[in-house]
Amino acid sequence: MTNQLWPGLLAEAWAALSADSGDVRLPAGLEVLWVSGAPGHLPSRLPAEDVAIACAGAALLAAAALHAQRGGDDGSRGSPVARLDRGHVAAAFRSEAFLRIGGEQAGPGFAPLSRFWRAADGWVRTHGNYPWHREALLRALGCAGDAEGDPERVAAAIAELAAREAEDLVTSAGGVAAAVRGEACWRAEPPGQSVAATPLVEAASIGGAPPRWRPAGPLPASGIRVLDLTRVIAGPVATRYLGALGAEVLRLDPPDRPELTMQTYDGLLAKRSALLDFGTAGGRTQLDELLSAADVLVHGYRPHALDRFGLSPQALAERHPGLVVVSLSAWGSRGPWGARRGFDSIVQAASGIAMAESPDGERPGVLPCQLLDHGTGYLCAAAALQALARQSARGGTQFRELALARTAHWLLGLPREAAAVPAAGEDDEQTWLTTLDSAAGPVTTVRPPGRLDDEALTWPRSLSRYGGDEAAWSR
């Protein structure tokens, strides 16, 4: 097939993942990834489907390369052949839409206050899925007193404000909002300039730790322990994929900030779940013990937020030498928005994606999936796997930083065409579903995308209950 962008994008992603090593070649040549299926599953003006394939492909190739390095399959065949199907990748990037618990939908993807609003001079996007963000939004707009929030009151309040004024009011109150910007506007502002000046994957290492030898197992990440301090979509996508690749993943959540039902089930695939309060002395001690036995830490805290728990990069390198640390945020750690809250939909609005996907040049539009979340999630998984391989070869404590806004910047810089006609219907997408056991009944979800040497990746048959496990490694 011609005019496929994904091979070039895969090479770009791999170069970003490998920039610190000086060797940006694909592990065994581009031919080790085979992609089947016709295009058109994620129609959009921006090349969403090709980016999705490139991100998932990078994670699968990183897994294949690590497996070969560890001597998988007795080291006799080199990297296993990796395969993806376009329809499967598209379904995986929309996994929330297919989630069923006991045959019923897990709930809406967005709460009533998570949407676009008309402002006096444009548009604003808000996010109110979590109660604490909804409360901050209502408080900032003078609509407090109604626990759920009246959309009509919110609409009236925002209609009287300039878009930037609404953005400032909400974010200053601890809420999540962004004025809808065009691409040129975002690029000209300091936050956009900071994002543009940083790589897709930022790598660093602190020396002093010897290489950790990790013997091979049946899967690329078998025997690897991953401590998961993420939530919502991007981070859980990364860690659930590492779990599908064989890693033991333990997710920790704070007891006072429960996860939403949809993210609880969609984000706990292939991992165990425990609650732990890092704010207590006992919780910090337990966290430190878990890190001492971990190979990888993946966290979605805003930049420097973990420093107060003694988890700054330097402290991690001193107390847990040889650890791989993958940090995920909305905006990255540099620039004026480094500490700002954000989600996929908010980054789409601020960065120019919403207007690039506009149906009429006036109203903001959306991508066909939460591409920034899912794409960055697979890149995080790839970064963890690549950093494990690097640590095993050269030692050191390895750090990788990714951000939704950096993935957005990459996407916006790519060629674009008019929206494609969808290639497949709902019946085709059912091919990629599987049903797992859980305490709440059968859970239907999308299988993990990819095959290695014709062996399909799978989720463990039983899904953990949120917060139902001990905060300890199982083996």
XYZ file of C-alpha atoms in Angstrom:
475
model
C 0.000 0.000 0.000
C 1.197 3.544 -0.708
C 0.963 6.787 1.267
C 1.255 5.032 4.600
C 2.756 7.349 7.190
C 3.267 4.842 9.971
C 6.663 3.444 8.842
C 8.243 6.900 8.966
C 6.468 7.754 12.215
C 7.630 4.500 13.773
C 11.204 5.388 12.825
C 10.730 8.853 14.387
C 9.329 7.370 17.596
C 12.169 4.859 17.799
C 14.740 7.607 17.264
C 13.168 9.620 20.097
C 13.217 6.583 22.382
C 16.856 5.812 21.549
C 18.293 9.324 21.321
C 20.422 8.966 24.478
C 22.100 5.776 23.230
C 23.386 7.182 19.960
C 21.923 4.195 18.079
C 18.532 5.167 16.693
C 18.152 2.202 14.350
C 15.152 -0.073 14.706
C 16.094 -3.263 16.563
C 16.213 -5.547 13.545
C 15.128 -3.359 10.672
C 11.664 -2.036 9.896
C 10.637 -5.389 8.428
C 10.299 -6.884 11.927
C 6.928 -5.126 12.270
C 4.129 -6.336 10.025
C 0.891 -4.341 9.885
C -2.233 -5.888 8.385
C -5.689 -4.562 7.635
C -7.100 -1.717 5.580
C -6.860 1.909 6.803
C -9.816 4.033 7.817
C -10.636 2.848 11.350
C -9.802 6.192 13.006
C -10.894 8.773 10.410
C -9.665 12.296 11.137
C -7.992 15.263 9.466
C -4.833 14.637 11.436
C -3.144 11.239 10.892
C -4.520 9.670 14.051
C -4.472 6.082 12.837
C -0.880 6.163 11.628
C 0.269 7.724 14.908
C -1.609 5.029 16.826
C 0.140 2.295 14.825
C 3.520 3.941 15.321
C 3.066 4.244 19.100
C 1.775 0.697 19.586
C 4.409 -0.577 17.175
C 7.192 1.143 19.112
C 6.085 -0.605 22.309
C 5.869 -3.977 20.589
C 9.287 -3.585 18.955
C 10.832 -2.458 22.249
C 9.408 -5.615 23.817
C 10.865 -7.762 21.039
C 14.274 -6.114 21.391
C 14.324 -6.587 25.171
C 13.294 -10.222 24.816
C 16.206 -10.841 22.442
C 18.650 -9.015 24.704
C 17.584 -11.116 27.697
C 18.118 -14.327 25.738
C 14.466 -15.137 25.204
C 13.754 -18.362 23.312
C 17.366 -19.333 24.133
C 18.568 -16.355 22.120
C 18.550 -18.443 18.954
C 16.167 -16.460 16.758
C 16.955 -12.844 17.515
C 14.042 -10.442 18.007
C 10.647 -12.108 17.636
C 8.585 -10.932 14.681
C 6.030 -8.327 15.755
C 2.616 -8.006 14.138
C -0.214 -5.513 14.484
C -3.644 -5.256 12.894
C -5.031 -1.811 12.113
C -8.507 -2.683 13.342
C -7.149 -4.108 16.579
C -5.026 -1.026 17.249
C -8.003 1.243 16.584
C -10.182 -0.756 18.974
C -7.459 -0.712 21.649
C -7.175 3.083 21.335
C -10.927 3.252 22.030
C -10.952 0.608 24.735
C -13.160 2.668 27.067
C -15.965 2.582 24.474
C -16.013 -1.231 24.417
C -15.802 -1.826 28.172
C -18.775 -3.757 29.603
C -19.308 -4.917 33.179
C -21.876 -7.667 33.421
C -22.949 -6.747 29.906
C -23.623 -3.104 30.832
C -21.682 0.028 29.941
C -19.399 1.253 32.713
C -20.654 4.829 32.379
C -20.235 7.832 30.074
C -16.776 8.796 28.936
C -17.271 12.403 29.999
C -19.316 13.969 32.782
C -21.831 16.739 31.921
C -19.351 19.466 32.886
C -16.554 18.010 30.758
C -17.209 19.686 27.426
C -16.747 22.732 25.200
C -18.478 25.977 26.235
C -18.983 29.206 24.319
C -17.149 32.106 25.888
C -17.585 35.787 25.073
C -14.791 35.628 22.494
C -14.363 31.966 21.630
C -14.503 28.551 23.258
C -13.376 26.920 26.494
C -12.944 23.235 27.304
C -13.404 22.071 30.901
C -12.906 18.768 32.687
C -15.144 17.814 35.601
C -15.107 14.017 35.687
C -13.524 13.870 39.143
C -15.540 15.385 42.022
C -12.663 17.570 43.250
C -12.173 19.086 39.788
C -15.911 19.609 39.369
C -16.058 21.401 42.739
C -13.158 23.664 41.780
C -14.816 24.490 38.449
C -18.119 25.410 40.081
C -16.396 27.429 42.798
C -14.359 29.413 40.263
C -17.450 30.274 38.218
C -19.593 31.243 41.191
C -21.818 28.209 40.725
C -21.025 26.450 43.999
C -23.853 25.010 46.062
C -24.948 22.419 43.525
C -22.865 19.270 44.064
C -23.303 17.999 40.504
C -23.432 21.384 38.820
C -26.121 22.821 36.582
C -24.809 22.961 32.997
C -27.053 25.912 32.209
C -25.595 27.971 35.071
C -22.080 27.056 34.015
C -22.837 27.955 30.400
C -24.217 31.335 31.446
C -21.213 32.080 33.641
C -18.660 31.202 30.945
C -20.607 33.099 28.258
C -19.881 36.339 30.131
C -16.130 35.701 30.294
C -13.344 35.874 27.749
C -11.958 32.416 27.062
C -8.559 33.189 28.642
C -10.283 34.755 31.643
C -12.322 31.586 32.208
C -9.179 29.469 31.814
C -7.326 31.528 34.418
C -10.223 31.548 36.885
C -10.709 27.789 36.789
C -7.048 26.779 36.859
C -6.300 29.234 39.686
C -9.023 27.545 41.740
C -7.465 24.110 41.209
C -9.766 23.142 38.362
C -9.001 22.014 34.825
C -9.814 24.171 31.803
C -8.242 25.512 28.631
C -9.191 28.185 26.162
C -9.459 26.754 22.658
C -6.524 28.017 20.611
C -5.485 27.748 17.016
C -2.180 26.073 16.217
C -0.331 29.303 15.430
C -1.545 30.910 18.632
C -0.365 27.958 20.747
C 3.034 27.903 19.062
C 3.502 31.614 19.750
C 2.752 31.422 23.476
C 5.336 30.496 26.142
C 3.670 27.171 27.085
C 3.581 26.072 23.454
C 7.153 27.232 22.879
C 8.337 25.204 25.875
C 6.620 22.082 24.560
C 8.086 22.590 21.084
C 11.589 22.929 22.538
C 11.551 19.519 24.239
C 11.811 16.091 22.595
C 8.997 13.586 22.279
C 10.807 11.397 24.822
C 13.289 13.059 27.154
C 15.953 10.724 28.510
C 18.433 11.141 31.343
C 20.456 8.867 33.564
C 22.338 9.141 36.828
C 25.445 6.995 36.984
C 26.725 4.811 39.762
C 24.399 1.821 39.490
C 25.726 -1.411 38.001
C 23.739 -3.158 35.265
C 20.935 -5.381 36.516
C 20.874 -8.775 34.874
C 17.311 -9.936 34.392
C 17.067 -13.501 33.045
C 14.600 -14.182 30.256
C 11.167 -15.644 30.772
C 8.373 -16.768 28.479
C 7.363 -13.162 27.671
C 9.513 -10.074 27.035
C 8.825 -8.502 30.444
C 8.542 -11.710 32.503
C 10.079 -11.230 35.934
C 10.040 -7.422 35.692
C 8.387 -5.629 38.614
C 6.558 -2.406 37.742
C 5.246 -0.034 40.403
C 2.338 1.896 38.900
C 1.467 5.325 40.336
C -0.801 6.401 37.487
C -4.488 6.852 36.823
C -7.047 7.958 34.205
C -5.912 6.597 30.788
C -2.348 7.247 29.565
C -0.388 5.820 32.493
C -2.683 2.824 33.012
C -2.439 2.042 29.275
C 1.355 1.908 29.620
C 1.367 -0.308 32.681
C -1.395 -2.653 31.531
C 0.559 -3.231 28.322
C 3.674 -4.022 30.351
C 1.504 -6.487 32.276
C 0.337 -8.102 29.032
C 4.010 -8.446 28.116
C 4.632 -10.441 31.292
C 5.558 -7.862 33.941
C 4.243 -8.010 37.495
C 2.448 -4.676 37.857
C 1.311 -3.314 41.219
C -0.827 -0.195 41.073
C -1.103 2.079 44.106
C -3.856 4.654 44.598
C -4.477 7.138 47.429
C -7.314 6.049 49.750
C -9.011 9.471 49.649
C -9.150 9.894 45.855
C -11.074 6.922 44.428
C -10.794 6.178 40.734
C -13.802 6.439 38.416
C -15.602 3.182 37.614
C -14.681 3.099 33.937
C -10.996 3.776 34.595
C -11.066 1.314 37.503
C -11.793 -1.608 35.179
C -10.135 -0.406 31.985
C -7.000 0.633 33.865
C -6.517 -2.458 36.054
C -6.045 -5.015 33.304
C -2.999 -7.252 33.918
C -2.149 -5.705 37.270
C -2.859 -5.864 40.979
C -4.380 -2.942 42.883
C -3.724 -1.605 46.385
C -4.396 1.579 48.348
C -1.535 3.388 50.096
C -1.292 6.814 51.709
C 2.153 8.255 50.973
C 1.385 11.145 53.321
C 1.942 8.996 56.395
C 5.287 7.831 57.736
C 4.174 4.225 57.443
C 3.008 4.746 53.873
C 6.295 6.326 52.825
C 8.241 3.482 54.421
C 6.105 0.914 52.603
C 6.516 2.766 49.321
C 10.273 2.812 49.799
C 10.298 -0.939 50.440
C 8.298 -1.570 47.283
C 10.681 0.567 45.229
C 13.666 -1.314 46.644
C 12.375 -4.492 44.992
C 11.034 -2.835 41.809
C 12.608 -2.645 38.378
C 10.393 0.124 36.983
C 8.443 3.048 38.432
C 5.808 4.636 36.200
C 4.115 7.700 37.653
C 1.656 10.277 36.411
C 2.165 12.891 39.107
C 2.733 16.439 37.964
C 6.431 17.355 37.687
C 8.161 17.584 41.085
C 4.987 16.549 42.943
C 6.728 13.414 44.249
C 9.679 15.377 45.602
C 7.835 15.933 48.880
C 7.819 12.179 49.435
C 11.576 11.974 48.942
C 11.182 10.707 45.379
C 13.126 13.312 43.415
C 15.367 11.874 40.686
C 18.502 12.293 42.777
C 16.874 10.688 45.831
C 15.612 7.770 43.737
C 19.065 7.231 42.254
C 20.643 7.257 45.710
C 18.156 4.949 47.439
C 17.163 2.735 44.512
C 20.122 2.638 42.128
C 19.419 0.934 38.821
C 15.696 1.738 38.810
C 13.940 2.759 35.573
C 11.665 5.762 36.153
C 9.091 6.841 33.559
C 7.345 10.159 34.265
C 4.146 11.183 32.507
C 2.395 14.553 32.634
C 0.076 16.724 30.573
C 2.423 19.591 29.740
C 5.946 18.431 30.594
C 8.219 19.712 33.336
C 9.384 22.891 31.620
C 7.718 26.200 30.938
C 4.934 28.113 32.681
C 2.438 25.242 32.505
C 4.764 22.591 33.955
C 2.774 22.261 37.163
C -0.671 22.660 35.573
C -3.277 19.903 35.576
C -4.410 18.543 32.263
C -6.082 15.714 30.402
C -6.168 14.574 26.771
C -9.241 16.669 25.946
C -7.713 19.770 27.553
C -4.450 19.398 25.636
C -6.410 18.946 22.398
C -8.190 22.251 23.094
C -5.122 24.295 24.028
C -2.690 22.977 21.428
C -4.775 23.584 18.313
C -5.936 20.014 17.709
C -9.576 20.879 18.454
C -9.595 23.544 15.757
C -7.625 21.364 13.344
C -10.454 18.834 13.717
C -13.183 21.490 13.488
C -16.130 20.398 11.324
C -16.736 23.924 10.037
C -13.788 26.129 10.995
C -15.819 27.683 13.818
C -16.763 24.966 16.288
C -13.989 22.933 17.904
C -13.832 19.247 17.061
C -12.195 16.179 18.569
C -9.993 13.308 17.510
C -11.729 9.953 16.917
C -10.214 8.575 20.123
C -8.231 9.775 23.126
C -5.158 9.554 20.927
C -2.878 11.621 23.145
C -3.665 9.425 26.142
C -3.374 6.076 24.408
C -0.503 7.046 22.129
C 1.560 8.506 24.956
C 0.703 5.453 27.046
C 2.208 3.081 24.493
C 5.222 5.362 24.152
C 5.641 5.215 27.940
C 5.602 1.417 27.777
C 8.177 1.541 24.977
C 10.316 3.970 26.991
C 10.258 1.649 30.017
C 11.241 -1.364 27.929
C 13.973 0.508 26.077
C 15.340 1.916 29.351
C 15.409 -1.596 30.860
C 17.510 -2.748 27.931
C 19.801 0.261 28.301
C 20.180 -0.256 32.043
C 21.022 -3.917 31.572
C 23.719 -2.990 29.070
C 25.228 0.125 30.634
C 23.908 0.490 34.164
C 22.822 3.719 35.798
C 19.440 4.842 37.068
C 17.398 5.567 33.975
C 14.823 8.358 33.659
C 12.349 8.935 30.827
C 9.871 11.816 30.641
C 6.871 12.070 28.317
C 3.921 14.451 28.077
C 0.577 14.542 26.306
C 1.398 17.987 24.912
C 4.615 16.676 23.330
C 2.668 13.936 21.576
C 0.209 16.615 20.428
C 3.084 18.700 19.049
C 4.348 15.678 17.111
C 0.875 14.966 15.714
C 0.300 18.564 14.616
C 3.552 18.618 12.684
C 2.567 15.703 10.443
C 0.931 15.712 6.979
C -2.838 15.767 7.051
C -5.693 15.053 4.687
C -9.469 15.242 4.683
C -11.143 12.763 7.001
C -11.075 9.237 5.605
C -14.157 7.111 5.136
C -14.395 4.487 7.896
C -13.241 1.081 6.696
C -14.934 -1.174 9.220
C -18.102 -1.388 11.224
C -19.037 -2.479 14.703
C -19.132 -6.170 13.715
C -15.446 -6.116 12.773
C -14.465 -4.494 16.053
C -16.064 -7.303 18.046
C -13.264 -9.536 16.766
C -10.854 -7.957 19.211
C -12.933 -8.340 22.371
C -12.419 -10.761 25.231
C -14.285 -11.437 28.472
C -12.556 -11.693 31.851
C -13.702 -12.704 35.319
C -14.113 -10.144 38.106
C -15.815 -9.769 41.468
C -18.488 -7.647 39.742
C -19.181 -10.250 37.085
C -17.854 -10.755 33.557
C -15.889 -7.815 32.137
C -15.659 -7.434 28.374
C -12.720 -5.456 27.040
C -10.358 -5.178 24.069
C -7.505 -7.654 23.939
C -3.983 -6.171 24.077
C -2.869 -5.377 20.526
C -0.018 -7.275 18.940
C 1.468 -10.670 18.250
C 5.033 -11.842 18.797
C 6.064 -14.775 16.606
C 2.351 -15.366 15.930
C 1.547 -15.625 19.652
C -1.210 -13.167 20.549
C -0.825 -11.076 23.689
C -3.517 -11.701 26.306
C -4.783 -10.355 29.610
C -4.814 -12.572 32.703
C -8.200 -14.268 33.014
C -9.130 -12.643 36.329
C -9.379 -8.896 36.915
C -8.280 -7.529 40.294
C -10.721 -5.621 42.467
C -9.788 -1.947 42.847
C -7.821 -1.547 46.066
C -8.368 -5.221 46.888
C -4.749 -6.379 46.994
C -2.000 -6.016 49.542
C 0.584 -3.326 48.843
C 3.299 -5.924 48.378
C 4.946 -7.878 45.587
C 3.356 -11.233 44.992
C 6.590 -13.112 44.441
